Coordinates of N, CA and C in Angstrom, one line a residue:
M25 N 113.9 105.1 93.1 CA 113.7 104.2 94.2 C 112.6 104.8 95.1
A26 N 111.6 104.0 95.5 CA 110.5 104.4 96.3 C 111.0 104.9 97.7
D27 N 110.4 105.9 98.2 CA 110.7 106.4 99.5 C 109.5 106.3 100.4
V28 N 109.5 105.3 101.3 CA 108.3 105.0 102.1 C 108.1 106.1 103.2
T29 N 109.1 106.9 103.5 CA 109.0 107.9 104.6 C 108.2 109.1 104.2
Y30 N 108.0 110.0 105.2 CA 107.3 111.3 105.0 C 108.2 112.4 105.3
P31 N 109.1 112.8 104.4 CA 110.0 113.9 104.7 C 109.3 115.2 104.9
P32 N 109.9 116.2 105.7 CA 111.2 116.1 106.3 C 111.2 115.2 107.5
L33 N 112.3 114.6 107.8 CA 112.3 113.6 108.9 C 113.0 114.2 110.1
D34 N 112.6 113.6 111.3 CA 113.2 113.9 112.6 C 113.1 115.4 112.9
V35 N 111.9 116.0 112.5 CA 111.6 117.4 112.9 C 110.1 117.4 113.4
L36 N 109.8 118.4 114.2 CA 108.4 118.6 114.6 C 107.5 119.1 113.5
K37 N 106.3 118.5 113.4 CA 105.3 119.0 112.5 C 104.0 119.2 113.2
P38 N 103.5 120.4 113.3 CA 102.3 120.7 114.0 C 101.1 120.0 113.4
V39 N 100.2 119.5 114.3 CA 99.0 118.8 113.9 C 97.8 119.5 114.5
A40 N 97.8 119.9 115.7 CA 96.8 120.6 116.4 C 97.4 121.3 117.6
D41 N 96.5 122.1 118.3 CA 97.1 122.8 119.5 C 97.7 121.8 120.4
D42 N 99.0 122.1 120.8 CA 99.8 121.3 121.7 C 100.1 119.9 121.3
L43 N 100.0 119.7 119.9 CA 100.2 118.3 119.4 C 101.1 118.4 118.1
W44 N 102.1 117.5 118.0 CA 103.0 117.5 116.9 C 103.3 116.0 116.5
I45 N 103.6 115.8 115.3 CA 104.2 114.5 114.9 C 105.6 114.7 114.5
I46 N 106.4 113.5 114.5 CA 107.8 113.5 114.1 C 107.9 112.3 113.2
D47 N 108.0 112.5 111.9 CA 108.2 111.4 111.0 C 109.7 110.9 110.9
S48 N 109.9 109.6 110.8 CA 111.2 109.1 110.8 C 111.2 107.8 110.0
G49 N 112.3 107.0 110.1 CA 112.4 105.8 109.5 C 113.4 105.8 108.3
P50 N 113.4 104.8 107.4 CA 112.5 103.6 107.5 C 113.0 102.5 108.4
M51 N 112.1 101.6 108.7 CA 112.5 100.3 109.4 C 111.9 99.2 108.6
K52 N 112.2 98.0 109.0 CA 111.6 96.8 108.3 C 110.5 96.1 109.1
A53 N 109.4 95.9 108.5 CA 108.3 95.2 109.2 C 108.4 93.7 108.7
M54 N 108.2 92.8 109.7 CA 108.2 91.4 109.3 C 109.4 91.0 108.6
G55 N 110.5 91.8 108.8 CA 111.8 91.5 108.2 C 111.9 91.7 106.7
L56 N 110.9 92.3 106.1 CA 110.8 92.4 104.7 C 110.3 93.7 104.2
I57 N 109.3 94.2 104.7 CA 108.6 95.4 104.2 C 109.1 96.7 104.8
P58 N 109.7 97.6 104.0 CA 110.2 98.9 104.6 C 109.0 99.8 105.0
I59 N 109.0 100.3 106.1 CA 107.9 101.1 106.6 C 108.4 102.4 107.2
P60 N 107.6 103.5 107.2 CA 107.9 104.7 107.9 C 107.6 104.5 109.4
V61 N 108.2 105.4 110.2 CA 108.0 105.4 111.6 C 107.5 106.8 112.0
R62 N 106.6 106.8 113.0 CA 106.1 108.1 113.5 C 106.0 108.2 115.0
T63 N 106.5 109.3 115.5 CA 106.4 109.7 116.9 C 105.4 110.8 117.1
T64 N 104.8 110.9 118.3 CA 103.9 112.0 118.6 C 104.4 112.7 119.8
A65 N 104.4 114.0 119.8 CA 104.8 114.9 120.9 C 103.6 115.7 121.3
I66 N 103.5 115.8 122.7 CA 102.3 116.5 123.3 C 102.8 117.4 124.3
R67 N 102.3 118.7 124.2 CA 102.6 119.7 125.3 C 101.5 119.6 126.3
L68 N 101.8 119.3 127.6 CA 100.9 119.2 128.6 C 100.5 120.6 129.2
P69 N 99.5 120.7 129.9 CA 99.0 122.1 130.4 C 100.1 122.8 131.2
G70 N 101.0 122.1 131.9 CA 102.0 122.8 132.7 C 103.2 123.2 131.8
G71 N 103.2 122.9 130.5 CA 104.3 123.2 129.6 C 105.3 122.1 129.4
E72 N 105.2 121.0 130.1 CA 106.1 119.9 129.9 C 105.7 119.1 128.6
M73 N 106.7 118.4 128.1 CA 106.4 117.6 126.8 C 106.4 116.1 127.1
L74 N 105.5 115.5 126.5 CA 105.4 114.0 126.5 C 105.7 113.5 125.1
I75 N 106.6 112.5 125.0 CA 107.0 111.9 123.7 C 106.5 110.5 123.7
H76 N 105.6 110.3 122.7 CA 105.0 109.0 122.6 C 105.6 108.2 121.5
S77 N 106.1 107.0 121.8 CA 106.8 106.1 120.9 C 108.0 106.7 120.3
P78 N 109.0 107.1 121.1 CA 110.1 107.8 120.5 C 110.8 107.0 119.4
S79 N 111.1 107.7 118.3 CA 111.9 107.2 117.2 C 113.4 107.7 117.5
R80 N 114.2 107.7 116.4 CA 115.6 107.9 116.7 C 115.8 109.3 117.2
F81 N 116.8 109.4 118.1 CA 117.1 110.6 118.8 C 118.2 111.4 118.0
T82 N 117.9 112.7 117.9 CA 118.9 113.6 117.4 C 119.0 114.8 118.2
A83 N 120.2 115.4 118.3 CA 120.3 116.7 119.1 C 119.5 117.8 118.6
G84 N 119.3 117.8 117.2 CA 118.5 118.9 116.7 C 117.0 118.7 117.0
L85 N 116.6 117.5 117.0 CA 115.2 117.3 117.4 C 115.0 117.6 118.9
R86 N 115.9 117.3 119.7 CA 115.8 117.6 121.1 C 115.7 119.1 121.3
R87 N 116.5 119.9 120.6 CA 116.5 121.3 120.7 C 115.1 121.9 120.3
Q88 N 114.6 121.4 119.2 CA 113.3 121.8 118.7 C 112.2 121.6 119.8
I89 N 112.2 120.4 120.3 CA 111.2 120.1 121.4 C 111.3 121.0 122.6
E90 N 112.6 121.1 123.0 CA 112.8 121.9 124.3 C 112.6 123.4 124.1
E91 N 112.5 123.9 122.9 CA 112.1 125.2 122.6 C 110.7 125.4 123.0
I92 N 109.9 124.3 123.0 CA 108.5 124.4 123.4 C 108.3 124.1 124.9
G93 N 109.0 123.1 125.4 CA 108.9 122.8 126.8 C 109.9 121.7 127.1
P94 N 110.2 121.5 128.4 CA 111.1 120.4 128.8 C 110.5 119.1 128.6
I95 N 111.3 118.1 128.2 CA 110.8 116.7 128.0 C 110.8 116.0 129.3
R96 N 109.6 115.7 129.8 CA 109.4 115.1 131.1 C 108.8 113.7 131.1
H97 N 108.2 113.3 129.9 CA 107.6 111.9 129.9 C 108.0 111.3 128.6
L98 N 108.3 110.0 128.6 CA 108.6 109.1 127.5 C 107.6 107.9 127.6
V99 N 107.0 107.5 126.5 CA 106.0 106.5 126.5 C 106.3 105.4 125.5
A100 N 106.4 104.2 126.0 CA 106.6 103.0 125.2 C 105.2 102.2 125.1
P101 N 104.4 102.4 124.1 CA 103.0 102.0 124.2 C 102.8 100.5 123.9
N102 N 103.7 99.8 123.4 CA 103.5 98.3 123.2 C 104.9 97.6 123.2
I103 N 104.9 96.3 123.0 CA 106.1 95.5 123.2 C 107.1 95.7 122.1
A104 N 106.7 96.4 121.0 CA 107.6 96.6 119.9 C 108.2 98.0 119.9
H105 N 107.5 99.0 120.4 CA 107.9 100.4 120.3 C 108.7 100.9 121.5
W106 N 109.9 100.3 121.7 CA 110.8 100.7 122.8 C 112.2 100.8 122.4
T107 N 112.6 100.4 121.2 CA 114.0 100.2 120.8 C 114.8 101.5 120.8
F108 N 114.2 102.7 120.7 CA 115.0 103.9 120.7 C 115.0 104.6 122.1
L109 N 114.3 104.0 123.0 CA 114.1 104.7 124.3 C 115.4 104.9 125.1
K110 N 116.3 103.9 124.9 CA 117.6 104.0 125.7 C 118.4 105.3 125.3
D111 N 118.4 105.6 124.0 CA 119.1 106.8 123.6 C 118.4 108.1 124.3
W112 N 117.1 108.1 124.3 CA 116.4 109.2 124.9 C 116.7 109.3 126.4
Q113 N 116.7 108.1 127.0 CA 116.9 108.1 128.5 C 118.3 108.6 128.8
Q114 N 119.3 108.2 128.0 CA 120.7 108.6 128.3 C 120.8 110.1 128.2
Q115 N 120.1 110.7 127.3 CA 120.2 112.2 127.1 C 119.3 112.9 128.1
L116 N 118.2 112.3 128.6 CA 117.2 112.9 129.4 C 116.9 112.1 130.6
P117 N 117.9 112.0 131.5 CA 117.7 111.1 132.7 C 116.6 111.5 133.6
E118 N 116.2 112.7 133.5 CA 115.1 113.2 134.4 C 113.8 112.9 133.9
A119 N 113.6 112.4 132.7 CA 112.3 112.1 132.1 C 111.8 110.8 132.7
V120 N 110.5 110.7 132.9 CA 109.9 109.5 133.4 C 109.4 108.7 132.2
T121 N 109.7 107.4 132.3 CA 109.3 106.4 131.3 C 108.1 105.6 131.7
W122 N 107.1 105.6 130.8 CA 105.8 104.8 131.0 C 105.8 103.7 130.0
A123 N 105.5 102.5 130.4 CA 105.6 101.4 129.4 C 104.4 100.5 129.5
A124 N 104.1 99.9 128.3 CA 103.0 99.0 128.2 C 103.2 97.8 129.2
P125 N 102.1 97.3 129.8 CA 102.2 96.2 130.7 C 102.9 95.0 130.0
G126 N 103.8 94.4 130.8 CA 104.5 93.2 130.3 C 105.8 93.5 129.6
L127 N 106.1 94.8 129.3 CA 107.3 95.1 128.5 C 108.5 94.8 129.4
R128 N 108.5 95.1 130.7 CA 109.6 95.0 131.5 C 110.0 93.5 131.7
K129 N 109.1 92.6 131.4 CA 109.4 91.1 131.5 C 110.2 90.6 130.3
R130 N 110.2 91.3 129.2 CA 110.8 90.8 128.0 C 112.4 90.7 128.1
A131 N 112.9 89.6 127.7 CA 114.4 89.4 127.8 C 115.2 90.5 127.1
Q132 N 114.7 90.9 125.9 CA 115.4 91.9 125.1 C 115.5 93.2 125.9
V133 N 114.4 93.6 126.6 CA 114.3 94.8 127.3 C 115.3 94.8 128.5
R134 N 115.3 93.7 129.2 CA 116.2 93.5 130.4 C 117.7 93.6 129.9
K135 N 118.0 92.9 128.8 CA 119.3 92.9 128.3 C 119.8 94.3 127.9
A136 N 118.9 95.1 127.3 CA 119.2 96.4 126.9 C 119.4 97.4 128.1
G137 N 119.0 97.0 129.3 CA 119.2 97.8 130.5 C 118.3 99.0 130.5
L138 N 117.1 98.8 129.9 CA 116.1 99.9 129.8 C 115.5 100.2 131.1
R139 N 115.4 101.4 131.5 CA 114.7 101.8 132.8 C 113.2 102.1 132.5
L140 N 112.3 101.3 133.1 CA 110.9 101.5 133.0 C 110.4 101.9 134.3
D141 N 109.9 103.2 134.4 CA 109.5 103.7 135.7 C 108.1 103.3 136.1
H142 N 107.2 103.3 135.2 CA 105.8 103.0 135.5 C 105.2 102.2 134.4
D143 N 104.2 101.3 134.8 CA 103.4 100.6 133.8 C 102.2 101.4 133.4
L144 N 101.9 101.4 132.1 CA 100.6 102.1 131.7 C 99.4 101.2 132.1
G145 N 98.3 101.8 132.0 CA 97.1 101.1 132.3 C 96.2 101.7 133.3
D146 N 96.6 102.7 134.0 CA 95.9 103.4 135.0 C 95.9 104.9 134.9
D147 N 94.7 105.4 134.4 CA 94.6 106.9 134.3 C 94.9 107.6 135.6
A148 N 94.6 107.0 136.7 CA 94.7 107.6 138.0 C 96.1 107.5 138.6
A149 N 97.1 106.9 137.9 CA 98.4 106.7 138.4 C 99.0 108.1 138.7
P150 N 99.7 108.2 139.9 CA 100.3 109.5 140.2 C 101.3 109.9 139.2
G151 N 101.1 111.2 138.7 CA 102.0 111.7 137.7 C 101.5 111.6 136.3
W152 N 100.5 110.8 136.1 CA 100.0 110.6 134.7 C 99.1 111.8 134.3
P153 N 99.4 112.4 133.1 CA 98.6 113.6 132.7 C 97.1 113.3 132.6
P154 N 96.2 114.0 133.3 CA 94.8 113.6 133.3 C 94.1 113.9 131.9
E155 N 94.7 114.7 131.1 CA 94.1 115.0 129.8 C 94.3 113.9 128.8
L156 N 95.1 112.9 129.1 CA 95.4 111.8 128.3 C 94.7 110.5 128.8
E157 N 93.7 110.1 128.1 CA 92.9 108.8 128.4 C 93.7 107.6 127.9
Q158 N 93.9 106.6 128.7 CA 94.6 105.4 128.3 C 93.5 104.3 128.0
I159 N 93.7 103.7 126.8 CA 92.8 102.6 126.4 C 93.7 101.4 126.0
A160 N 93.7 100.4 126.8 CA 94.6 99.2 126.5 C 93.8 98.2 125.7
V161 N 94.5 97.7 124.7 CA 94.0 96.6 123.8 C 94.9 95.4 124.0
H162 N 94.3 94.3 124.5 CA 95.1 93.1 124.9 C 95.0 92.1 123.8
G163 N 96.0 91.2 123.8 CA 96.0 90.0 122.9 C 96.6 88.8 123.6
A164 N 96.8 87.8 122.9 CA 97.5 86.6 123.4 C 99.0 86.8 123.6
A165 N 99.6 85.9 124.3 CA 101.1 85.9 124.5 C 101.6 87.2 125.1
G166 N 100.8 87.8 125.9 CA 101.2 89.0 126.7 C 101.2 90.3 125.9
F167 N 100.6 90.3 124.6 CA 100.5 91.5 123.9 C 99.6 92.5 124.5
C168 N 100.0 93.8 124.5 CA 99.1 94.8 124.9 C 99.6 96.1 124.3
E169 N 98.7 96.8 123.6 CA 99.0 98.2 123.1 C 98.1 99.1 123.8
V170 N 98.7 100.2 124.4 CA 98.0 101.2 125.1 C 97.8 102.4 124.3
A171 N 96.6 102.7 123.8 CA 96.3 103.8 123.0 C 96.1 105.0 123.9
L172 N 96.4 106.2 123.4 CA 96.2 107.4 124.2 C 95.1 108.3 123.4
H173 N 94.2 108.8 124.2 CA 93.2 109.7 123.6 C 93.5 111.1 124.2
H174 N 94.0 112.0 123.4 CA 94.3 113.4 123.8 C 93.0 114.1 123.7
R175 N 92.4 114.3 124.9 CA 91.0 114.8 125.0 C 90.9 116.3 124.4
P176 N 91.9 117.2 124.7 CA 91.7 118.6 124.3 C 91.7 118.7 122.7
S177 N 92.4 117.8 122.0 CA 92.4 117.9 120.5 C 91.5 116.9 119.9
R178 N 90.9 116.0 120.7 CA 90.1 114.9 120.2 C 91.0 114.0 119.2
T179 N 92.2 113.7 119.6 CA 93.1 112.9 118.8 C 93.4 111.6 119.5
L180 N 93.2 110.5 118.7 CA 93.5 109.1 119.2 C 94.9 108.8 118.6
I181 N 95.8 108.3 119.5 CA 97.2 108.0 119.2 C 97.4 106.5 119.4
L182 N 97.7 105.8 118.3 CA 98.0 104.4 118.3 C 99.5 104.2 117.8
V183 N 99.9 102.9 117.7 CA 101.1 102.6 117.0 C 100.9 101.5 116.0
D184 N 100.6 100.3 116.4 CA 100.5 99.2 115.4 C 99.1 98.6 115.2
L185 N 98.1 99.1 115.9 CA 96.8 98.6 115.7 C 96.2 99.0 114.3
V186 N 96.8 100.0 113.7 CA 96.5 100.4 112.3 C 97.9 100.6 111.6
L187 N 98.1 99.9 110.5 CA 99.2 100.3 109.5 C 98.5 100.6 108.2
N188 N 98.9 101.7 107.6 CA 98.1 102.2 106.4 C 99.2 102.7 105.4
L189 N 99.9 101.7 104.8 CA 101.0 102.1 103.9 C 100.4 102.4 102.5
E190 N 101.0 103.4 101.9 CA 100.6 103.9 100.6 C 101.3 103.1 99.5
R191 N 100.6 102.4 98.6 CA 101.2 101.5 97.7 C 102.3 102.2 96.8
H192 N 102.0 103.4 96.4 CA 103.0 104.1 95.5 C 104.3 104.4 96.2
K193 N 104.3 104.4 97.5 CA 105.6 104.6 98.3 C 106.4 103.4 98.6
L194 N 105.8 102.2 98.3 CA 106.5 101.0 98.6 C 107.3 100.5 97.3
P195 N 108.4 99.8 97.5 CA 109.1 99.2 96.4 C 108.2 98.2 95.8
I196 N 108.2 98.1 94.5 CA 107.3 97.2 93.7 C 107.3 95.8 94.2
P197 N 108.5 95.2 94.5 CA 108.5 93.8 94.9 C 107.8 93.5 96.2
V198 N 107.6 94.4 97.1 CA 107.0 94.1 98.4 C 105.5 94.5 98.4
R199 N 105.0 95.1 97.4 CA 103.6 95.5 97.4 C 102.7 94.3 97.5
P200 N 102.9 93.2 96.9 CA 102.0 92.0 97.1 C 102.0 91.5 98.5
F201 N 103.2 91.6 99.2 CA 103.3 91.1 100.6 C 102.5 92.1 101.5
A202 N 102.6 93.4 101.2 CA 101.8 94.3 102.0 C 100.3 94.2 101.8
A203 N 99.9 93.9 100.6 CA 98.5 93.7 100.3 C 98.0 92.4 101.0
A204 N 98.8 91.3 101.0 CA 98.5 90.1 101.6 C 98.4 90.3 103.2
A205 N 99.2 91.2 103.7 CA 99.2 91.4 105.2 C 98.0 92.3 105.6
G206 N 97.4 92.9 104.6 CA 96.2 93.8 104.9 C 96.6 95.2 105.4
I207 N 97.7 95.7 105.0 CA 98.2 97.0 105.5 C 98.4 98.1 104.5
L208 N 97.6 98.0 103.4 CA 97.7 99.0 102.4 C 96.6 100.0 102.5
A209 N 96.9 101.3 102.3 CA 95.9 102.4 102.3 C 95.0 102.2 101.1
P210 N 93.8 102.7 101.2 CA 93.2 103.4 102.3 C 92.5 102.5 103.3
D211 N 92.7 101.2 103.2 CA 92.0 100.3 104.1 C 92.9 99.5 105.0
G212 N 94.0 100.2 105.4 CA 95.0 99.6 106.2 C 94.5 99.1 107.6
R213 N 95.0 98.0 108.1 CA 94.6 97.4 109.3 C 95.9 97.0 110.1
A214 N 95.8 96.4 111.2 CA 96.9 95.8 111.8 C 97.4 94.6 110.9
P215 N 98.6 94.3 110.9 CA 99.1 93.2 110.0 C 98.4 91.9 110.5
A216 N 98.4 90.9 109.6 CA 97.6 89.7 109.8 C 98.0 89.0 111.1
Y217 N 99.3 88.9 111.3 CA 99.8 88.2 112.5 C 99.3 88.8 113.8
L218 N 99.3 90.2 113.8 CA 98.9 90.9 115.0 C 97.3 90.8 115.1
R219 N 96.6 90.8 114.0 CA 95.2 90.6 114.1 C 94.9 89.3 114.8
A220 N 95.6 88.3 114.4 CA 95.4 86.9 115.0 C 95.6 86.9 116.5
I221 N 96.7 87.6 116.9 CA 97.1 87.6 118.3 C 96.1 88.3 119.1
V222 N 95.6 89.5 118.6 CA 94.6 90.3 119.4 C 93.3 89.6 119.4
K223 N 92.8 88.9 118.4 CA 91.5 88.3 118.3 C 91.5 87.1 119.3
L224 N 92.6 86.5 119.7 CA 92.7 85.5 120.6 C 92.2 85.9 122.0
A225 N 92.2 87.2 122.3 CA 91.8 87.7 123.5 C 90.2 87.8 123.6
G226 N 89.6 87.5 122.5 CA 88.1 87.3 122.5 C 87.4 88.6 122.8
Q227 N 86.3 88.5 123.6 CA 85.4 89.6 123.8 C 86.1 90.8 124.5
Q228 N 87.1 90.5 125.3 CA 87.8 91.6 126.0 C 88.4 92.5 124.9
A229 N 89.1 92.0 124.0 CA 89.7 92.8 122.9 C 88.7 93.5 122.1
Q230 N 87.6 92.8 121.8 CA 86.5 93.4 121.0 C 86.0 94.6 121.7
E231 N 85.7 94.5 123.0 CA 85.2 95.7 123.8 C 86.2 96.8 123.8
E232 N 87.5 96.4 123.9 CA 88.5 97.5 123.9 C 88.6 98.2 122.6
G233 N 88.4 97.5 121.5 CA 88.4 98.1 120.2 C 87.2 99.0 120.1
R234 N 86.1 98.7 120.6 CA 84.9 99.5 120.6 C 85.2 100.8 121.4
R235 N 85.9 100.7 122.5 CA 86.3 101.9 123.3 C 87.1 102.9 122.4
L236 N 88.0 102.3 121.6 CA 88.7 103.2 120.7 C 87.8 104.0 119.8
I237 N 86.9 103.4 119.2 CA 85.9 104.0 118.3 C 85.0 105.0 119.0
A238 N 84.7 104.6 120.3 CA 83.8 105.5 121.0 C 84.4 106.8 121.4
T239 N 85.7 107.0 121.2 CA 86.3 108.3 121.4 C 85.9 109.3 120.3
R240 N 85.4 108.8 119.2 CA 84.9 109.6 118.1 C 86.0 110.7 117.7
P241 N 87.2 110.2 117.4 CA 88.3 111.2 117.2 C 88.2 112.0 116.0
D242 N 88.7 113.2 116.0 CA 88.8 114.1 114.8 C 90.0 113.7 114.0
R243 N 91.0 113.0 114.6 CA 92.1 112.5 113.8 C 92.7 111.3 114.6
V244 N 93.3 110.4 113.8 CA 93.9 109.2 114.4 C 95.4 109.2 113.9
I245 N 96.3 109.2 114.8 CA 97.7 109.2 114.5 C 98.2 107.8 114.8
F246 N 99.0 107.2 113.9 CA 99.6 105.9 114.3 C 101.0 105.9 113.7
A247 N 101.8 104.9 114.0 CA 103.3 104.9 113.7 C 103.7 104.7 112.3
H248 N 102.8 104.0 111.5 CA 103.3 103.5 110.2 C 102.3 103.8 109.1
G249 N 102.6 104.7 108.2 CA 101.7 105.0 107.1 C 101.0 106.3 107.2
R250 N 100.1 106.4 106.2 CA 99.3 107.7 106.2 C 98.2 107.7 107.3
W251 N 98.4 108.6 108.2 CA 97.5 108.7 109.3 C 96.2 109.3 108.9
F252 N 95.1 109.2 109.8 CA 93.8 109.6 109.4 C 93.6 111.1 109.9
D253 N 93.8 112.0 108.9 CA 93.6 113.4 109.3 C 92.3 114.0 108.8
Q254 N 91.5 113.1 108.1 CA 90.1 113.5 107.7 C 89.3 112.3 107.9
N255 N 88.0 112.5 108.2 CA 87.0 111.4 108.3 C 87.6 110.3 109.2
A256 N 88.2 110.8 110.4 CA 89.0 109.9 111.2 C 88.1 108.8 111.8
T257 N 87.0 109.1 112.4 CA 86.2 108.1 113.0 C 85.7 107.0 112.1
A258 N 85.2 107.4 110.9 CA 84.8 106.5 109.9 C 86.0 105.6 109.4
S259 N 87.1 106.2 109.2 CA 88.3 105.4 108.8 C 88.7 104.4 109.9
L260 N 88.7 104.9 111.2 CA 89.0 104.0 112.2 C 88.0 102.8 112.3
E261 N 86.8 103.1 112.2 CA 85.8 102.0 112.2 C 86.1 101.0 111.1
R262 N 86.4 101.5 110.0 CA 86.7 100.5 108.9 C 88.0 99.7 109.2
S263 N 89.0 100.4 109.7 CA 90.3 99.7 110.0 C 90.2 98.7 111.1
L264 N 89.3 98.9 112.0 CA 89.1 98.0 113.2 C 87.9 97.1 113.1
R265 N 87.4 97.0 111.9 CA 86.2 96.1 111.7 C 86.6 94.6 112.0
W266 N 87.8 94.3 111.7 CA 88.3 92.9 112.0 C 88.2 92.6 113.5
L267 N 88.2 93.6 114.3 CA 88.2 93.4 115.8 C 86.8 93.6 116.4
T268 N 86.1 94.6 115.9 CA 84.9 95.0 116.6 C 83.6 94.3 116.1
D269 N 83.6 93.8 114.9 CA 82.4 93.1 114.4 C 82.2 91.7 115.0

């Protein structure tokens, strides 16, 4: 049976100085396609830890992270990547939660009783780490994904603006659906429905996509699939051509 994930799961994996990924999953995309899930952990200059797009919480993972530094920031970067936050908040009530604009208005979020302390979108917001540049990409129907550029390591951190699933890791019956959605490596993009939503924002979204490329990252981490650890800027340009051209 195909394994779409990237074991070992739910453990820290070093990527660059003060930067780690946590592979987890699987989950279902579009109710059909099993996909891996990825979280990014960042150590800030003061030693505190920021967890971007938290996946499932485990006590062992918490211990690993806190051996490096106390967890003080949790980030929900778009309207989809928040479902595990409640577990983290319950275990870490002192951590501050930053959320994509509009997330607090969603009925599912209110029903879940999720605490959202600050909206993303302002690099100058009190308490926001200055070494992390925020780049918001907007779409129709209130969609917004806030990418983070970790300046010290020249790493761009996304969630759903690029999906790059490896064909051989997918179950054979779903491979045609993944291909039709445009999310297969090495040319993975946002899925077709999300591309349509973002393109409805017109020139604003196009300029925001160009801002992502202008960071000229050495690596691009995203939540689903094989992330860009080599030739990152060129790969990002290819994956965002639907938006920037």
